[in-house]
CSV table of C-alpha atoms in Angstrom, one decimal:
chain,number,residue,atom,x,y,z
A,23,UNK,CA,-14.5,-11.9,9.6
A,24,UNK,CA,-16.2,-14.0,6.8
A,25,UNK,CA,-17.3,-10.2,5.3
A,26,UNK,CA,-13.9,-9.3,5.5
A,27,UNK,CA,-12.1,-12.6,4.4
A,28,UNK,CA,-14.2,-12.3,1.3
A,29,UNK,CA,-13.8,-9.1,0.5
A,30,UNK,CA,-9.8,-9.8,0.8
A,31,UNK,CA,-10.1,-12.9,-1.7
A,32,UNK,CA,-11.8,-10.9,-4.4
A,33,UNK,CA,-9.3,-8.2,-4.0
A,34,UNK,CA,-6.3,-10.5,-4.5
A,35,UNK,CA,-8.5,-12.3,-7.4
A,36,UNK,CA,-8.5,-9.2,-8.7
A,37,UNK,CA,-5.1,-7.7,-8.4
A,38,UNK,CA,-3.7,-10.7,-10.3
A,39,UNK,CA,-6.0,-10.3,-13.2
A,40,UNK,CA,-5.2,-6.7,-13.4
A,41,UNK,CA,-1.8,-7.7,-13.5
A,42,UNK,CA,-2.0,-10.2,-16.0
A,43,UNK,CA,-4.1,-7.3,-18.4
A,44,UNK,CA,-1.8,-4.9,-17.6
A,45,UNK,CA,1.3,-7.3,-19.1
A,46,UNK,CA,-0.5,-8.4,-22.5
A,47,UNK,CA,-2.6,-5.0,-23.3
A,48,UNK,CA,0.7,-3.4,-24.5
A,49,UNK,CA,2.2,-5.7,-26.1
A,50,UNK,CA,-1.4,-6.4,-28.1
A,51,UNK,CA,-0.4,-3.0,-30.0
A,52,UNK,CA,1.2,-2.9,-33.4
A,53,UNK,CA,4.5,-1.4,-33.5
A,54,UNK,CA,7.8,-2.1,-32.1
A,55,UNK,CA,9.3,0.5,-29.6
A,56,UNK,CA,12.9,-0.1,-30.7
A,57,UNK,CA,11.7,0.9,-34.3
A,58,UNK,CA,10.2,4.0,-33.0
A,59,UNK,CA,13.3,5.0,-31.2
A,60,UNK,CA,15.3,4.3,-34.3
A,61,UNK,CA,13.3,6.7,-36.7
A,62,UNK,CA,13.3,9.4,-33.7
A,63,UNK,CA,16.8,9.3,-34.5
A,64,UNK,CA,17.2,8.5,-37.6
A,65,UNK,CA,14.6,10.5,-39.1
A,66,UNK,CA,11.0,9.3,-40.1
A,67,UNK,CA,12.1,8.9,-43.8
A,68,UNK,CA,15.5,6.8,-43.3
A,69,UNK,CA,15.8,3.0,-43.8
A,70,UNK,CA,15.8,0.5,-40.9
A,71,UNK,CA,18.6,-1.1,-40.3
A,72,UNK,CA,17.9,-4.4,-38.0
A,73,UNK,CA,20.8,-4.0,-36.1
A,74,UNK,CA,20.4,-0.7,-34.9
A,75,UNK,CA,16.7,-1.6,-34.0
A,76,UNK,CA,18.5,-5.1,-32.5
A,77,UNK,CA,21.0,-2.8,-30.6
A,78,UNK,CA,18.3,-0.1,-29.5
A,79,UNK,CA,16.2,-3.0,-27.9
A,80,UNK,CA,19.4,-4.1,-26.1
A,81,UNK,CA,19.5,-0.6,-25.1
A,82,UNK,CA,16.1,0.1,-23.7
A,83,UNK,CA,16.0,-3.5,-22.3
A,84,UNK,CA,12.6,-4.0,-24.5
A,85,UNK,CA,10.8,-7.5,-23.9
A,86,UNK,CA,11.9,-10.1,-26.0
A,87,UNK,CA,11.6,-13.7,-26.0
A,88,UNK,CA,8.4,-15.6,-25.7
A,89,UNK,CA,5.8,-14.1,-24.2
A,90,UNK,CA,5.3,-16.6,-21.4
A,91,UNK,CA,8.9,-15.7,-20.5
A,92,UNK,CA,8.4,-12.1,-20.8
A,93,UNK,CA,5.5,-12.8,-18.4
A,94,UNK,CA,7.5,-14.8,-15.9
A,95,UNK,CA,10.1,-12.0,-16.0
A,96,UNK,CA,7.6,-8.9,-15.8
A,97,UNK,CA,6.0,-10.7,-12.4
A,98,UNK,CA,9.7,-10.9,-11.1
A,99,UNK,CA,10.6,-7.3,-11.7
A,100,UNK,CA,7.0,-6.2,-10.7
A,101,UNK,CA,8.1,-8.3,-7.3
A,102,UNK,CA,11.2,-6.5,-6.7
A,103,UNK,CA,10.1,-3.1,-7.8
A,104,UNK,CA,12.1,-2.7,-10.9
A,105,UNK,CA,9.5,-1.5,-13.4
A,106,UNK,CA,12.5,-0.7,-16.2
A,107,UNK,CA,13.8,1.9,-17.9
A,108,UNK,CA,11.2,4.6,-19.6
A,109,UNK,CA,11.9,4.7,-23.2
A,110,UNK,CA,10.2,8.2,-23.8
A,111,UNK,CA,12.8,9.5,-20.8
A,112,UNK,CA,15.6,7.5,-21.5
A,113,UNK,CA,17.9,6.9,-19.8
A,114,UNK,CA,15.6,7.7,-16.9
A,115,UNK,CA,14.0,4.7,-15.2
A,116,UNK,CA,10.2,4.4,-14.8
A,117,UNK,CA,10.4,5.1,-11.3
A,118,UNK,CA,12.2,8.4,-11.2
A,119,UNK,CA,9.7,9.8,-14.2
A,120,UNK,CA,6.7,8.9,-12.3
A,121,UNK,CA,7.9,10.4,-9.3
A,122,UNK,CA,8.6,13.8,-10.5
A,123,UNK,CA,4.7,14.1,-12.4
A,124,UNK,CA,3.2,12.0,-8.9
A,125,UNK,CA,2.6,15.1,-6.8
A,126,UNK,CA,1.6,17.4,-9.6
A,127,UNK,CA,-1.5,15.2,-10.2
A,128,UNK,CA,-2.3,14.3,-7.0
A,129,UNK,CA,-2.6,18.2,-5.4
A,130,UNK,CA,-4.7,18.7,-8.8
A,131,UNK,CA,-6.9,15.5,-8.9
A,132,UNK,CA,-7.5,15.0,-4.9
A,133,UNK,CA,-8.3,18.4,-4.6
A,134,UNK,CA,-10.8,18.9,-7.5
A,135,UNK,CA,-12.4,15.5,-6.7
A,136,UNK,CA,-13.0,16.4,-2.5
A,137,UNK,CA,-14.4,20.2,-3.9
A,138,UNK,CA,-16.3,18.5,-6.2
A,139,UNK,CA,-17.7,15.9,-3.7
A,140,UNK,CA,-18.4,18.3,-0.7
A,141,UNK,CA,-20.0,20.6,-3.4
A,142,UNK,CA,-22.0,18.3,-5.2
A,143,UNK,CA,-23.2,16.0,-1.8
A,144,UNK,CA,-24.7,19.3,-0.2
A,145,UNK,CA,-26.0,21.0,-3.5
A,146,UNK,CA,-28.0,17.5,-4.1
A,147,UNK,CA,-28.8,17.3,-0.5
A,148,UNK,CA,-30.2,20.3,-1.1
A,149,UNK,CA,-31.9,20.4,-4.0
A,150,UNK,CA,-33.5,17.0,-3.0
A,151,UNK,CA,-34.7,19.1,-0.2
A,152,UNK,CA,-36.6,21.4,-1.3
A,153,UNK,CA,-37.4,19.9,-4.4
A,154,UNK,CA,-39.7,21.3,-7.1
A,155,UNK,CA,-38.8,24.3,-5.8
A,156,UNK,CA,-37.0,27.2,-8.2
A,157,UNK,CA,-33.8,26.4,-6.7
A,158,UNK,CA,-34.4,22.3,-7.7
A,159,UNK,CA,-35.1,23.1,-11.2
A,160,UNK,CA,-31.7,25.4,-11.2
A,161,UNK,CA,-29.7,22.9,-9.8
A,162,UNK,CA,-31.6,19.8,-11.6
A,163,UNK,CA,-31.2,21.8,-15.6
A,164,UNK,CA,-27.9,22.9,-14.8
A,165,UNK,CA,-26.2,19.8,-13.6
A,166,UNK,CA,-28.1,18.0,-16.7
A,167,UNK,CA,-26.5,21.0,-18.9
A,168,UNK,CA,-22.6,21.2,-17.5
A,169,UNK,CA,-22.8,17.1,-17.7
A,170,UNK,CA,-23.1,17.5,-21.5
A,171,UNK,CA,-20.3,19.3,-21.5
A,172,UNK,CA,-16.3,17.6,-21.4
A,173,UNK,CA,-13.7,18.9,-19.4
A,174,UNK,CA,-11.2,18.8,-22.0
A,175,UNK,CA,-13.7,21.5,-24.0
A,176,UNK,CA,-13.6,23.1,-21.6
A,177,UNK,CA,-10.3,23.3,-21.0
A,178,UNK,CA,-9.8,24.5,-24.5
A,179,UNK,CA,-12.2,27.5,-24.2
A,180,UNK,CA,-10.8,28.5,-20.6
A,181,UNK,CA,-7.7,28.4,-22.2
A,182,UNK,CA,-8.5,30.6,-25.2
A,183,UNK,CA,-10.1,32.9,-23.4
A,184,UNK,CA,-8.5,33.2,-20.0
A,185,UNK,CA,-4.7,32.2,-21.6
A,186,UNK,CA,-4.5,34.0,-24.4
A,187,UNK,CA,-7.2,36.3,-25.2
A,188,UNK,CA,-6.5,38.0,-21.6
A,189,UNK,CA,-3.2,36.5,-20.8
A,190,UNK,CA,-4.5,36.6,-17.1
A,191,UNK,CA,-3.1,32.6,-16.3
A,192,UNK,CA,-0.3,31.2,-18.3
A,193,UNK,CA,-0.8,28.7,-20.8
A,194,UNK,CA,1.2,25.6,-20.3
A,195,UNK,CA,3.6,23.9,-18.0
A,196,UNK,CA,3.2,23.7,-13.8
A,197,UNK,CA,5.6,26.5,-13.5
A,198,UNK,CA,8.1,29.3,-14.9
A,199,UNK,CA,11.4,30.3,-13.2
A,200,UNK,CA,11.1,29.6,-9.6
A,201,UNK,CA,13.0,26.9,-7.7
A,202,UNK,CA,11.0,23.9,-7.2
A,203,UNK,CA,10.4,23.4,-3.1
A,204,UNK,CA,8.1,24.8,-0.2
A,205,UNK,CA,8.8,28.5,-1.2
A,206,UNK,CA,6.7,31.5,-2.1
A,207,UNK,CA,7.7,32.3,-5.4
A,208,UNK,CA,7.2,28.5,-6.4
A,209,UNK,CA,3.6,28.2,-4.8
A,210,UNK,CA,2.8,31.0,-6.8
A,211,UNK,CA,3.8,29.7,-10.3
A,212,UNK,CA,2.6,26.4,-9.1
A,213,UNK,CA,-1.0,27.4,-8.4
A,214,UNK,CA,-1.6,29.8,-11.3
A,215,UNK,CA,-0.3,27.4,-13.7
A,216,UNK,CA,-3.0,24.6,-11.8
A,217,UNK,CA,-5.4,27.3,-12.4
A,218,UNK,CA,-7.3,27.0,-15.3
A,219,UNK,CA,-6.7,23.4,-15.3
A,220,UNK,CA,-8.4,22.6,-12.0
A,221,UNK,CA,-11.5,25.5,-13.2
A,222,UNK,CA,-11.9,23.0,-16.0
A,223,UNK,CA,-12.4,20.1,-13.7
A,224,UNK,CA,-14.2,21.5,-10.5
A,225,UNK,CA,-16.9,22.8,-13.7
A,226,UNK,CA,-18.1,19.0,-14.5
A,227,UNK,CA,-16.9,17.0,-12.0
A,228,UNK,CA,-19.5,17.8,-9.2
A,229,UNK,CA,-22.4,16.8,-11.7
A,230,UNK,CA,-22.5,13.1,-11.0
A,231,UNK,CA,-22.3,14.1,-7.0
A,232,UNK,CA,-25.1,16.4,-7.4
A,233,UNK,CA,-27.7,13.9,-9.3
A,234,UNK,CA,-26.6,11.4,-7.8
A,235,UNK,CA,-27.4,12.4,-4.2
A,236,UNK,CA,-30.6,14.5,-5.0
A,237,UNK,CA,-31.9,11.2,-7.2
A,238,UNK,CA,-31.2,8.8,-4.0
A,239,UNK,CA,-32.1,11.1,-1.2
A,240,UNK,CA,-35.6,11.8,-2.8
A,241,UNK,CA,-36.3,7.8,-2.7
A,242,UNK,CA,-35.3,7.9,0.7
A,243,UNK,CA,-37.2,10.5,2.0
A,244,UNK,CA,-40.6,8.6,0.5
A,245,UNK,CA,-39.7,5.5,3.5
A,246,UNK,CA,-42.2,5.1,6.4
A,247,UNK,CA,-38.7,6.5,8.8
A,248,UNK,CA,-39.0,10.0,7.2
A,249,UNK,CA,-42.4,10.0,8.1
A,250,UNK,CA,-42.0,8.3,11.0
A,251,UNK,CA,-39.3,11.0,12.1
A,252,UNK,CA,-42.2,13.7,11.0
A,253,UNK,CA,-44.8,12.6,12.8
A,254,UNK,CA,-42.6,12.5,15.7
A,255,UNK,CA,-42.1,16.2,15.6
A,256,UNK,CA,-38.2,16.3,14.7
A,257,UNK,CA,-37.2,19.7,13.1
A,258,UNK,CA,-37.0,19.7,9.4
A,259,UNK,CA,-32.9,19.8,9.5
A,260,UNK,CA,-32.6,17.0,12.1
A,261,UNK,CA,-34.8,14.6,9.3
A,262,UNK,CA,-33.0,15.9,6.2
A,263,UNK,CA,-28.8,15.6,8.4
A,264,UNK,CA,-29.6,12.9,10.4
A,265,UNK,CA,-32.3,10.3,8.6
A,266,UNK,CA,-32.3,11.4,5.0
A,267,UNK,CA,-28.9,12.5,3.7
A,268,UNK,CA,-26.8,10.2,6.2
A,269,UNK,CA,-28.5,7.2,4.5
A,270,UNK,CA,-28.5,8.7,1.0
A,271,UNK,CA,-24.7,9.2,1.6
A,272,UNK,CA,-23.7,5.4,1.7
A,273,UNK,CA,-23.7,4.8,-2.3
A,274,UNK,CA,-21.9,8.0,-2.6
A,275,UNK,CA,-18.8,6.9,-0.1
A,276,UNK,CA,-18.3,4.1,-2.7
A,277,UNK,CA,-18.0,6.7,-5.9
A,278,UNK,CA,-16.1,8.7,-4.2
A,279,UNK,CA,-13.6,6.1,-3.1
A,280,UNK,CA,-13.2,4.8,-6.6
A,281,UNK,CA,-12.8,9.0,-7.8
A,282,UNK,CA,-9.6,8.7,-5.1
A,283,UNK,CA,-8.3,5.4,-6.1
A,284,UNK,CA,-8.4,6.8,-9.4
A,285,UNK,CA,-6.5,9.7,-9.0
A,286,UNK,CA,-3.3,8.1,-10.5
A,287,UNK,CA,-4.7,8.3,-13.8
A,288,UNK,CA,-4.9,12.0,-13.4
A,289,UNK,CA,-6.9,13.5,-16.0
A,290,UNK,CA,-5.3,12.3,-19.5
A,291,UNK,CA,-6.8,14.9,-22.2
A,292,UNK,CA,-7.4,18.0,-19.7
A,293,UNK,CA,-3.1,17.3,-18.6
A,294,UNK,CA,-2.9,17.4,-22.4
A,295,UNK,CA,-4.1,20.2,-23.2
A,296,UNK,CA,-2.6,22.3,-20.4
A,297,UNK,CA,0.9,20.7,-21.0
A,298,UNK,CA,0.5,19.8,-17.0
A,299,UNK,CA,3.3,17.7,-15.6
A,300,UNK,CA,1.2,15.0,-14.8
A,301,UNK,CA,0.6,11.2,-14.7
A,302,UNK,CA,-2.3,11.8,-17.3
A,303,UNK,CA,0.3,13.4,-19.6
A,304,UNK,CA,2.6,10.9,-19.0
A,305,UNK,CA,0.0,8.3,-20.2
A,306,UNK,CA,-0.2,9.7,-23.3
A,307,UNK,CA,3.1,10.2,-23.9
A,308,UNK,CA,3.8,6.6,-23.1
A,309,UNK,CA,0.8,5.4,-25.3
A,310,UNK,CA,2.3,7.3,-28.4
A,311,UNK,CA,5.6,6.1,-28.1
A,312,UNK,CA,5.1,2.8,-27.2
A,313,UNK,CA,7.1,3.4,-23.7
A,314,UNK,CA,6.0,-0.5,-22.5
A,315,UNK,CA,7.3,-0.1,-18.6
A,316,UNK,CA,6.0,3.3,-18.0
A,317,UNK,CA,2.6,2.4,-19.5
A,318,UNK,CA,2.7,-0.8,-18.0
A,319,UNK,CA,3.5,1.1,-14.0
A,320,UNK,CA,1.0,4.1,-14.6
A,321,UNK,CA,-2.1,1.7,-15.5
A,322,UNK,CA,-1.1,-0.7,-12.6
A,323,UNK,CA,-0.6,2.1,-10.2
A,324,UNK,CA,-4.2,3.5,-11.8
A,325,UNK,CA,-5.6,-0.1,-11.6
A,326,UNK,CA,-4.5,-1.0,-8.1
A,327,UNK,CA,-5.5,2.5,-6.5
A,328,UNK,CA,-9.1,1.9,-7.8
A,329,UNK,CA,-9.0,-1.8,-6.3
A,330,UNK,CA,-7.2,-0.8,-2.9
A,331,UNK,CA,-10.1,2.5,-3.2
A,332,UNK,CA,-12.9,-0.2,-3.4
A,333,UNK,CA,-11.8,-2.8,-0.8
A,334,UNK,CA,-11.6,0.2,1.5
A,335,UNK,CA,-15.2,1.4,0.2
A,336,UNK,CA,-16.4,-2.4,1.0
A,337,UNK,CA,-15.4,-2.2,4.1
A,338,UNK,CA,-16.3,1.3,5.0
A,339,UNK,CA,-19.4,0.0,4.2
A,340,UNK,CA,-19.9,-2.8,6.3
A,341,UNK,CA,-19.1,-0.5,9.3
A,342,UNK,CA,-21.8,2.4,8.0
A,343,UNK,CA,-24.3,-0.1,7.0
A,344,UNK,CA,-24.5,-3.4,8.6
A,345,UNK,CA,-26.8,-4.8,6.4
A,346,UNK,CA,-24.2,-5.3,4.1
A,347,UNK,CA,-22.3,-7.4,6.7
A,348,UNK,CA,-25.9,-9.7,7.0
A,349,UNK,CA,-26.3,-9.5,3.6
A,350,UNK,CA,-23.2,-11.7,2.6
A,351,UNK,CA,-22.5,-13.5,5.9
């Protein structure tokens, strides 16, 4: 209970601090919203006029005040669930915006990051293994190769070449002409459109996974219970399954919660360059335009997934390991 009570306090710690960041990172950055809206309108090269910009942040409902008040106010929305009006979307609020892009991201993210973790835990497994062998080095100068690499570059080259040089997937958007819904034709748009996208993902993101695993499982496999396990006759794959990559495993269950928590954030500049109708587009939409409550709900969402990820990490980890539970009680 003492693991656990801890592990609770720092979580709420946390979570208020996050809050807190989440309120005064936006407003640190110049520009007013209002304005922004105004010369949308207006036209970039047309004169300001204060009361439009006065009536447009009536309009939007933009913070004003002192910023202690805006504070007090944000926490009392933020209790109630109001998170405002999106000012990229209006009149739209924040909640209806993020809904529609939610699912997108998460059938992309969730199922890139579980390939890429069942893919890159046995590959490493693997590779740790039977290492020095042909297949290690492979595995090993590949990894090191591909994590050079960004998924965003990619994107751009599966895009080129795959989008438009052979026009075999489309080139933007999650779908074309079918009814959104659990129906054939939609499924169909829906995944070739996730396509290329995904393929730019699943191509880096198993990297960490891989050297991670190989890196820990070959320090394990040098302890006096892999030898001990050896000496007692156990078959090679019982050792490696049961001793070697069960224990090498444990600091991987905390990455990959924190990839899951994470998954909120989508992937910002791989959305972007697909035009996917995602949270990581929205982000960047929000960020250019100054959209305070939508930028404002998709980092806390991002933030508080990665916390809620963690604590569940922590105490998935007490249960695998109880040496952690020793450790801190």
């Amino acid at each position: 209970m003492t693991y656990v009570a801890r592990k609770f306090g720092f979580f709420i710690a946390t979570l208020w601090a996050v809050v807190t960041l989440n309120f005064l990172i936006p407003r640190l950055q110049p520009g007013d919203p209002a304005e922004i809206m105004v010369k949308r309108l207006a036209g970039k090269d047309a004169a300001l006029d204060p009361a439009q910009v006065k009536a447009m942040r009536a309009m939007l409902g933009a913070p004003d005040g002192s910023l202690w008040n805006q504070y007090v106010t944000y926490l009392g929305e933020l209790v109630h669930g109001n998170f405002g009006l999106s000012y990229t979307y209006y009149p739209y609020s924040v909640t209806e915006v993020i809904g529609q892009a939610f699912w997108w991201t998460v059938v992309l993210v969730v199922f890139t990051q579980v390939v890429s973790f069942v893919v890159g835990v046995v590959l490493g497994a693997y590779a740790a293994w039977r290492r020095n062998s042909r297949l290690d080095s492979v595995v090993t100068l590949g990894s090191t190769f591909l994590g050079t690499l960004q998924p965003f570059w990619i994107g751009l080259l599966l895009l080129y070449v795959f989008g438009y040089t052979v026009g075999w997937f489309p080139t933007s958007g999650g779908y074309e002409e079918a009814t959104p819904g659990f129906n054939w034709p939609f499924i169909q748009e829906a995944v070739s459109h996730s396509f290329l996208p995904a393929l730019a993902l699943l191509i880096v993101t198993p990297i960490g996974w891989i050297l991670g695993m190989r890196n820990t499982m070959i320090m394990n496999l040098g302890e006096d219970y892999i030898r001990l396990a050896k000496a007692k006759g156990l078959p090679d794959r019982h050792v490696a399954l049961k001793y070697a990559a069960r224990n090498a495993l444990l600091p991987s269950v905390t990455g990959f919660a924190l990839a899951l928590g994470g998954v909120l954030g989508g992937a910002i500049l791989v959305e972007t360059v697909f035009d996917y109708p995602g949270l990581g587009r929205l982000m960047g939409e929000a960020v250019e335009n100054k959209d305070y409550p939508l930028l404002q709900t998709l980092m806390l969402l991002t933030t508080a997934g990665v916390l809620v990820a963690n604590l569940a990490a922590d105490l998935l980890y007490g249960v695998l390991d109880p040496r952690a539970r020793r450790a801190e009680g």
